[in-house]
CSV table of C-alpha atoms and ligand atoms in Angstrom, one decimal:
chain,number,residue,atom,x,y,z
A,1070,MET,CA,-2.7,16.7,24.9
A,1071,LYS,CA,-0.8,19.2,22.8
A,1072,LYS,CA,-2.1,19.7,19.3
A,1073,ALA,CA,0.1,18.2,16.6
A,1074,GLU,CA,2.3,20.8,14.7
A,1075,GLN,CA,1.2,21.0,11.1
A,1076,LEU,CA,4.3,20.8,8.9
A,1077,SER,CA,4.5,22.9,5.7
A,1078,THR,CA,6.9,23.8,2.9
A,1079,ASP,CA,7.8,27.1,4.6
A,1080,LYS,CA,11.6,26.7,4.9
A,1081,THR,CA,12.1,28.9,8.0
A,1082,VAL,CA,9.4,27.1,10.0
A,1083,LEU,CA,10.5,23.7,8.8
A,1084,GLU,CA,14.2,24.4,9.6
A,1085,SER,CA,13.2,25.3,13.2
A,1086,TYR,CA,11.0,22.2,13.5
A,1087,LEU,CA,13.8,20.0,12.2
A,1088,LYS,CA,16.4,21.5,14.5
A,1089,GLY,CA,14.0,21.0,17.4
A,1090,GLN,CA,13.9,17.3,16.5
A,1091,GLY,CA,17.6,17.2,16.2
A,1092,TRP,CA,17.2,16.2,12.5
A,1093,LEU,CA,19.3,19.2,11.3
A,1094,HIS,CA,22.5,20.1,13.1
A,1095,GLY,CA,23.2,23.6,14.4
A,1096,THR,CA,24.4,25.3,11.2
A,1097,GLU,CA,22.7,23.1,8.6
A,1098,MET,CA,20.3,25.0,6.3
A,1099,ILE,CA,17.5,23.9,4.0
A,1100,ILE,CA,18.5,24.5,0.4
A,1101,ALA,CA,15.3,23.2,-1.2
A,1102,VAL,CA,12.2,21.2,-0.5
A,1103,GLU,CA,10.4,19.1,-3.1
A,1104,ILE,CA,7.5,16.6,-3.4
A,1105,PRO,CA,9.4,13.3,-3.8
A,1106,GLY,CA,6.6,11.6,-5.7
A,1107,ALA,CA,2.8,11.2,-6.1
A,1108,GLY,CA,1.0,10.3,-2.9
A,1109,ASN,CA,-2.5,10.8,-1.6
A,1110,MET,CA,-2.6,9.9,2.0
A,1111,ASN,CA,0.1,11.9,3.8
A,1112,PHE,CA,2.2,15.0,3.7
A,1113,THR,CA,5.5,13.9,2.2
A,1114,LEU,CA,8.5,16.1,1.5
A,1115,ARG,CA,12.1,15.8,0.5
A,1116,VAL,CA,14.3,18.1,2.4
A,1117,LYS,CA,17.7,19.0,0.8
A,1118,THR,CA,20.5,20.7,2.8
A,1119,GLY,CA,24.0,21.5,1.4
A,1120,GLU,CA,25.1,18.1,2.7
A,1121,ARG,CA,22.3,15.6,2.3
A,1122,SER,CA,18.7,15.0,1.7
A,1123,PHE,CA,16.0,13.0,3.6
A,1124,VAL,CA,12.3,12.5,3.3
A,1125,ILE,CA,9.8,13.5,6.0
A,1126,LYS,CA,6.3,12.0,6.1
A,1127,GLN,CA,3.6,13.4,8.4
A,1128,SER,CA,0.2,11.7,8.9
A,1129,ARG,CA,-2.7,13.9,9.7
A,1130,ALA,CA,-6.3,13.3,10.8
A,1131,TYR,CA,-7.4,13.4,7.2
A,1132,VAL,CA,-6.3,12.2,3.7
A,1133,GLU,CA,-3.8,14.8,2.4
A,1134,LYS,CA,-5.3,14.9,-1.1
A,1135,TYR,CA,-8.9,14.9,0.2
A,1136,PRO,CA,-9.0,16.9,3.4
A,1137,HIS,CA,-12.7,16.2,4.0
A,1138,VAL,CA,-11.9,12.5,4.3
A,1139,ALA,CA,-10.9,11.5,7.8
A,1140,ALA,CA,-8.0,9.1,8.4
A,1141,PRO,CA,-6.2,7.7,11.5
A,1142,ILE,CA,-3.9,10.5,12.6
A,1143,GLU,CA,-1.3,8.1,14.1
A,1144,ARG,CA,-0.8,6.0,11.0
A,1145,ALA,CA,2.8,7.2,10.5
A,1146,LEU,CA,3.6,5.6,13.9
A,1147,ARG,CA,2.3,2.3,12.7
A,1148,GLU,CA,4.5,2.6,9.7
A,1149,ALA,CA,7.4,3.3,12.1
A,1150,GLU,CA,6.6,0.1,14.0
A,1151,PHE,CA,6.9,-1.9,10.8
A,1152,TYR,CA,10.3,-0.4,10.0
A,1153,THR,CA,11.4,-1.2,13.5
A,1154,LEU,CA,10.3,-4.8,13.2
A,1155,VAL,CA,12.1,-5.1,9.9
A,1156,SER,CA,15.3,-3.4,11.1
A,1157,ALA,CA,16.6,-6.7,12.7
A,1158,HIS,CA,16.5,-8.4,9.3
A,1159,ASP,CA,19.3,-7.4,7.0
A,1160,VAL,CA,17.8,-8.6,3.7
A,1161,LEU,CA,14.5,-6.8,4.4
A,1162,ARG,CA,16.0,-3.7,5.9
A,1163,GLU,CA,18.3,-3.2,2.9
A,1164,GLN,CA,15.3,-3.1,0.5
A,1165,MET,CA,13.5,-0.4,2.4
A,1166,PRO,CA,14.4,3.2,3.4
A,1167,GLN,CA,16.1,3.4,6.7
A,1168,LEU,CA,14.0,5.0,9.4
A,1169,LEU,CA,16.2,7.9,10.6
A,1170,GLY,CA,13.8,9.3,13.2
A,1171,VAL,CA,10.3,9.4,14.6
A,1172,ASP,CA,8.4,12.3,16.1
A,1173,ASN,CA,5.7,10.6,18.1
A,1174,ASP,CA,4.0,13.8,19.1
A,1175,ASN,CA,3.5,15.1,15.6
A,1176,HIS,CA,3.3,11.8,13.8
A,1177,VAL,CA,6.3,12.4,11.5
A,1178,LEU,CA,8.8,10.0,10.1
A,1179,ASN,CA,12.3,10.9,9.0
A,1180,LEU,CA,13.2,8.5,6.2
A,1181,GLU,CA,16.3,7.8,4.2
A,1182,ASP,CA,16.0,9.4,0.7
A,1183,LEU,CA,16.0,6.7,-1.9
A,1184,GLY,CA,16.6,9.2,-4.6
A,1185,ASP,CA,14.5,10.3,-7.6
A,1186,GLY,CA,12.8,7.0,-8.3
A,1187,VAL,CA,9.4,6.3,-9.7
A,1188,ASP,CA,6.9,3.8,-8.4
A,1189,TYR,CA,5.7,0.9,-10.5
A,1190,SER,CA,2.3,2.4,-11.3
A,1191,PHE,CA,3.5,2.7,-14.8
A,1192,LEU,CA,2.9,-1.1,-15.1
A,1193,TYR,CA,-0.8,-0.4,-15.6
A,1194,GLN,CA,0.0,1.3,-18.9
A,1195,LYS,CA,-0.3,-0.8,-22.0
A,1196,ASP,CA,2.7,-3.1,-22.9
A,1197,LYS,CA,4.6,-2.5,-19.7
A,1198,ILE,CA,5.8,-5.9,-18.5
A,1199,LEU,CA,7.9,-6.6,-15.4
A,1200,GLU,CA,11.2,-8.2,-16.0
A,1201,ASP,CA,11.9,-11.6,-14.4
A,1202,VAL,CA,14.6,-10.2,-12.1
A,1203,GLU,CA,12.2,-7.5,-10.9
A,1204,LEU,CA,9.4,-10.0,-10.3
A,1205,GLU,CA,11.9,-12.2,-8.4
A,1206,LYS,CA,12.9,-9.3,-6.1
A,1207,ILE,CA,9.3,-8.4,-5.4
A,1208,MET,CA,8.2,-11.9,-4.6
A,1209,THR,CA,11.3,-12.8,-2.7
A,1210,PHE,CA,11.0,-9.7,-0.5
A,1211,VAL,CA,7.5,-10.5,0.5
A,1212,ALA,CA,8.1,-14.2,1.1
A,1213,THR,CA,11.1,-13.3,3.2
A,1214,LEU,CA,9.0,-10.9,5.2
A,1215,HIS,CA,6.4,-13.5,5.8
A,1216,THR,CA,8.8,-16.2,6.8
A,1217,SER,CA,11.0,-14.0,8.9
A,1218,ILE,CA,8.5,-12.0,11.0
A,1219,ASN,CA,5.6,-14.0,12.4
A,1220,SER,CA,4.3,-15.3,15.7
A,1221,ASN,CA,7.0,-18.0,15.7
A,1222,THR,CA,9.8,-15.4,15.6
A,1223,THR,CA,8.4,-12.5,17.5
A,1224,GLU,CA,6.1,-11.7,20.3
A,1225,LYS,CA,5.5,-8.2,19.0
A,1226,LYS,CA,2.1,-7.2,17.8
A,1227,LEU,CA,1.1,-4.6,15.2
A,1228,PRO,CA,-2.8,-4.7,15.1
A,1229,ASN,CA,-3.1,-1.3,13.3
A,1230,LYS,CA,-6.8,-1.7,13.8
A,1231,GLU,CA,-7.8,1.8,12.7
A,1232,MET,CA,-6.0,1.5,9.4
A,1233,ARG,CA,-7.5,-1.9,8.9
A,1234,LYS,CA,-10.9,-0.6,9.6
A,1235,LEU,CA,-10.5,2.1,7.0
A,1236,ASN,CA,-9.2,-0.3,4.4
A,1237,HIS,CA,-11.9,-2.8,5.3
A,1238,GLU,CA,-14.5,-0.2,4.3
A,1239,HIS,CA,-12.8,0.5,1.0
A,1240,ILE,CA,-12.2,-3.1,0.1
A,1241,PHE,CA,-15.2,-5.0,1.5
A,1242,ILE,CA,-18.0,-2.4,1.8
A,1243,TYR,CA,-18.0,0.7,-0.4
A,1244,PRO,CA,-17.5,-1.1,-3.8
A,1245,PHE,CA,-20.7,-3.1,-3.2
A,1246,LEU,CA,-23.0,-0.2,-2.0
A,1247,LYS,CA,-25.6,0.8,-4.6
A,1248,GLU,CA,-24.8,4.5,-3.9
A,1249,ASN,CA,-21.3,5.3,-2.8
A,1250,GLY,CA,-20.9,8.7,-4.3
A,1251,LEU,CA,-18.8,7.4,-7.3
A,1252,ASP,CA,-20.1,7.6,-10.8
A,1253,LEU,CA,-18.4,4.7,-12.5
A,1254,ASP,CA,-19.4,6.0,-16.0
A,1255,GLU,CA,-17.1,9.0,-15.3
A,1256,ILE,CA,-14.2,6.6,-14.9
A,1257,LEU,CA,-15.1,4.6,-18.0
A,1258,PRO,CA,-18.3,4.9,-20.0
A,1259,GLY,CA,-20.3,1.7,-19.5
A,1260,LEU,CA,-18.7,0.7,-16.2
A,1261,LYS,CA,-21.7,1.7,-14.2
A,1262,GLY,CA,-23.9,-0.7,-16.0
A,1263,VAL,CA,-21.3,-3.5,-15.7
A,1264,GLY,CA,-21.0,-2.7,-11.9
A,1265,GLN,CA,-24.8,-3.0,-11.3
A,1266,GLU,CA,-24.9,-6.7,-11.4
A,1267,PHE,CA,-22.1,-7.0,-8.9
A,1268,LYS,CA,-23.8,-4.6,-6.5
A,1269,GLN,CA,-27.0,-6.6,-6.6
A,1270,ASP,CA,-25.5,-10.0,-6.1
A,1271,LYS,CA,-26.4,-11.1,-2.6
A,1272,ILE,CA,-24.5,-14.4,-2.8
A,1273,LEU,CA,-21.4,-12.5,-3.8
A,1274,HIS,CA,-21.9,-10.0,-0.9
A,1275,ASP,CA,-22.1,-12.8,1.6
A,1276,LYS,CA,-18.7,-14.2,0.5
A,1277,VAL,CA,-17.2,-10.8,0.5
A,1278,GLN,CA,-18.4,-10.3,4.1
A,1279,ILE,CA,-16.8,-13.5,5.3
A,1280,LEU,CA,-13.4,-12.5,3.8
A,1281,GLY,CA,-13.8,-9.0,5.2
A,1282,ASN,CA,-14.2,-10.5,8.7
A,1283,ARG,CA,-11.1,-12.6,8.1
A,1284,TYR,CA,-9.2,-9.5,7.1
A,1285,LEU,CA,-10.2,-7.8,10.4
A,1286,SER,CA,-9.1,-10.8,12.5
A,1287,ASP,CA,-5.5,-11.0,13.7
A,1288,GLY,CA,-3.2,-13.5,12.0
A,1289,LYS,CA,0.3,-14.8,12.6
A,1290,THR,CA,2.3,-13.2,9.8
A,1291,LEU,CA,3.6,-9.6,9.4
A,1292,LEU,CA,2.2,-8.2,6.2
A,1293,HIS,CA,3.2,-5.1,4.4
A,1294,GLY,CA,-0.5,-4.5,4.0
A,1295,ASP,CA,-0.5,-2.6,0.7
A,1296,TYR,CA,1.8,-4.7,-1.5
A,1297,PHE,CA,1.0,-3.3,-5.0
A,1298,PRO,CA,2.9,-1.4,-7.6
A,1299,GLY,CA,2.5,1.9,-5.8
A,1300,SER,CA,4.6,0.6,-2.9
A,1301,TRP,CA,7.4,-0.7,-5.2
A,1302,LEU,CA,9.9,2.0,-6.0
A,1303,LYS,CA,12.3,1.8,-9.0
A,1304,THR,CA,15.5,3.4,-7.9
A,1305,SER,CA,19.1,3.5,-9.2
A,1306,ASP,CA,19.9,1.0,-6.5
A,1307,GLY,CA,17.2,-1.5,-7.6
A,1308,ILE,CA,13.6,-2.1,-6.3
A,1309,LYS,CA,12.8,-0.7,-2.9
A,1310,ILE,CA,9.7,-1.2,-0.9
A,1311,ILE,CA,8.0,1.7,0.8
A,1312,ASP,CA,4.8,2.8,2.6
A,1313,PRO,CA,3.9,0.1,5.1
A,1314,GLU,CA,1.3,2.2,6.7
A,1315,PHE,CA,-1.4,-0.5,6.4
A,1316,SER,CA,0.9,-3.2,7.9
A,1317,PHE,CA,-0.5,-5.8,10.4
A,1318,PHE,CA,-0.3,-9.4,11.4
A,1319,GLY,CA,-2.7,-11.3,9.2
A,1320,ASP,CA,-3.1,-13.9,6.5
A,1321,PRO,CA,-0.3,-14.0,3.9
A,1322,GLU,CA,-3.0,-15.0,1.4
A,1323,PHE,CA,-4.4,-11.5,1.6
A,1324,GLU,CA,-1.0,-9.9,0.8
A,1325,ILE,CA,-0.3,-12.3,-2.2
A,1326,GLY,CA,-3.9,-12.1,-3.4
A,1327,VAL,CA,-3.6,-8.3,-3.6
A,1328,THR,CA,-0.3,-8.6,-5.5
A,1329,LEU,CA,-1.6,-11.1,-8.0
A,1330,ALA,CA,-4.7,-9.0,-8.6
A,1331,HIS,CA,-2.6,-6.0,-9.5
A,1332,LEU,CA,-0.4,-8.1,-11.9
A,1333,LYS,CA,-3.7,-9.1,-13.6
A,1334,MET,CA,-5.1,-5.6,-13.7
A,1335,ALA,CA,-1.7,-4.5,-15.1
A,1336,ALA,CA,-2.3,-7.0,-17.9
A,1337,GLN,CA,0.9,-9.0,-17.2
A,1338,PRO,CA,1.1,-12.2,-19.1
A,1339,GLN,CA,-0.5,-15.2,-17.5
A,1340,ASP,CA,2.8,-17.1,-17.3
A,1341,LEU,CA,4.3,-14.2,-15.4
A,1342,ILE,CA,1.5,-14.3,-12.9
A,1343,GLU,CA,2.0,-18.0,-12.4
A,1344,LYS,CA,5.7,-17.5,-12.1
A,1345,ALA,CA,5.0,-14.9,-9.4
A,1346,LEU,CA,3.0,-17.4,-7.4
A,1347,LYS,CA,5.6,-20.1,-7.8
A,1348,MET,CA,8.4,-17.8,-6.7
A,1349,TYR,CA,6.4,-17.2,-3.6
A,1350,THR,CA,5.3,-20.8,-2.8
A,1351,ASP,CA,8.9,-22.0,-3.4
A,1352,LEU,CA,9.8,-19.9,-0.3
A,1353,ALA,CA,6.7,-19.8,1.9
A,1354,PRO,CA,3.5,-21.7,2.6
A,1355,LEU,CA,0.3,-20.5,1.0
A,1356,ASN,CA,-3.4,-21.6,0.9
A,1357,GLU,CA,-3.8,-20.9,-2.8
A,1358,GLY,CA,-7.6,-21.1,-2.7
A,1359,LEU,CA,-7.9,-18.4,0.0
A,1360,CYS,CA,-5.3,-16.4,-1.9
A,1361,LYS,CA,-7.4,-16.5,-5.1
A,1362,GLN,CA,-10.4,-15.3,-3.1
A,1363,PHE,CA,-8.6,-12.3,-1.8
A,1364,MET,CA,-7.2,-11.7,-5.3
A,1365,ALA,CA,-10.8,-11.7,-6.6
A,1366,ILE,CA,-11.9,-9.2,-3.9
A,1367,GLU,CA,-9.0,-6.8,-4.8
A,1368,ILE,CA,-10.0,-7.0,-8.5
A,1369,LEU,CA,-13.7,-6.2,-7.7
A,1370,ARG,CA,-12.8,-3.3,-5.3
A,1371,ARG,CA,-10.2,-1.7,-7.6
A,1372,ILE,CA,-12.5,-1.7,-10.6
A,1373,LEU,CA,-15.7,-0.8,-8.8
A,1374,GLY,CA,-14.6,1.0,-5.7
A,1375,LEU,CA,-13.3,4.4,-4.7
A,1376,ALA,CA,-9.5,3.7,-4.8
A,1377,GLN,CA,-9.3,3.7,-8.6
A,1378,LEU,CA,-6.0,3.0,-10.5
A,1379,PRO,CA,-4.6,4.4,-13.7
A,1380,LEU,CA,-5.6,1.2,-15.5
A,1381,GLY,CA,-4.9,0.8,-19.2
A,1382,ILE,CA,-7.3,-2.1,-19.7
A,1383,ASN,CA,-10.6,-1.4,-21.6
A,1384,LEU,CA,-14.2,-2.1,-20.5
A,1385,GLU,CA,-14.3,-5.6,-22.0
A,1386,VAL,CA,-11.1,-6.7,-20.2
A,1387,ARG,CA,-12.4,-5.1,-16.9
A,1388,LYS,CA,-15.7,-7.0,-17.4
A,1389,ALA,CA,-13.9,-10.2,-18.0
A,1390,LEU,CA,-11.8,-9.7,-14.8
A,1391,LEU,CA,-14.9,-8.9,-12.7
A,1392,THR,CA,-16.7,-12.0,-14.0
A,1393,GLU,CA,-13.6,-14.2,-13.3
A,1394,ALA,CA,-13.5,-12.7,-9.8
A,1395,ARG,CA,-17.1,-13.5,-9.1
A,1396,GLU,CA,-16.6,-17.1,-10.3
A,1397,ILE,CA,-13.8,-17.5,-7.9
A,1398,LEU,CA,-15.9,-16.2,-5.0
A,1399,VAL,CA,-19.3,-17.9,-5.5
B,322,ATP,N1,12.2,7.3,1.3
B,322,ATP,C1,11.8,7.8,0.1
B,322,ATP,N2,12.8,8.1,-0.8
B,322,ATP,C2,12.5,8.6,-2.0
B,322,ATP,N3,11.2,8.8,-2.5
B,322,ATP,C3,10.2,8.5,-1.6
B,322,ATP,C4,10.5,8.0,-0.3
B,322,ATP,N4,9.3,7.8,0.3
B,322,ATP,C5,8.4,8.2,-0.5
B,322,ATP,N5,8.9,8.6,-1.7
B,322,ATP,C6,8.2,9.1,-2.9
B,322,ATP,O1,7.0,9.8,-2.5
B,322,ATP,C7,5.8,9.1,-2.9
B,322,ATP,C8,4.8,9.1,-1.8
B,322,ATP,O2,5.3,8.4,-0.7
B,322,ATP,P1,4.3,7.3,0.1
B,322,ATP,O3,3.8,6.4,-0.9
B,322,ATP,O4,5.1,6.8,1.2
B,322,ATP,O5,3.2,8.4,0.6
B,322,ATP,P2,1.7,8.2,0.9
B,322,ATP,O6,1.1,9.5,1.2
B,322,ATP,O7,1.5,7.1,1.8
B,322,ATP,O8,1.1,7.7,-0.6
B,322,ATP,P3,-0.2,6.9,-0.9
B,322,ATP,O9,-1.3,7.9,-0.8
B,322,ATP,O10,0.0,6.4,-2.3
B,322,ATP,O11,-0.4,5.8,0.1
B,322,ATP,C9,6.3,7.7,-3.3
B,322,ATP,O12,5.6,7.1,-4.4
B,322,ATP,C10,7.7,8.0,-3.8
B,322,ATP,O13,7.7,8.4,-5.1
B,323,MG,MG1,0.5,5.3,1.7
């Protein structure tokens, strides 16, 4: 098989690549390229011509920010499959960038440019609270996704096994290893000591393993797979949902558990978190017990694992969240 072409910011090379794909027409020229926003996993670039702009996203055999870390090379194609599944559903499609093209050979997406938005990672900062209308949009989108695209409505599959395997290691394995190459005290002094007791808890690990196996088994509902503030974009046209590279058919409880965990780590008020859950359950069925268990895992893995977040909460609050998570699980 031909080796994938490695895209770069070199305008001449990029122009010829884009023309080869039919993504630029004959006389169209690149005026500027820019990084559209912070990302770790992929090579993402905004291309501006005199007439328009679009975003290209290439997945490579490694994590863009950490080239020594391997990652499934075809993940952009899994993301494309998600966009294709969603494209038949107006309400969902309108809240995501349109997929304008796919290069299967080089694992590149051509996506509608949603403009100069920021993702909702700012929520982790102190005193940033979601507005009701924003929360409503976020929870309604995900409930609509789950109720619209599932094994009752489509025969299509999206196992995305390789990305799930990668995520499984980060969620269910690494955070609980005694040595995982991460010095938690460097993230926050004192965190390492707090982490020890969770790394030594055999009963906890058994529970985590059961949920990990559940994450790896196929379910009936199409999930975005990474439904947290980093996938919610604040644009001039409202909230848009991006980056479904971890999507698969699984348990909606995993998806909502992850979302609730992030609302908690972003120190959103308790009544807002309850409202989020109610907004969802008013629209879609949910096993709340299972959802809370996945929520607990996401809290443990984000505080103790490798995929750290720019959290504003201090050691005491992190410790309280970890303790609450353990109580839910054991
Ligand atoms: N279609 C788009 N229109 C405008 N901006 C975009 C678009 N797609 C991505 N971005 C911007 O680029 C950033 C990175 O994109 P994305 O999250 O898809 O990449 P990623 O490499 O998968 O990131 P991560 O490592 O967080 O998973 C987004 O946070 C957003 O700011
Ligand atoms: Mg991503």
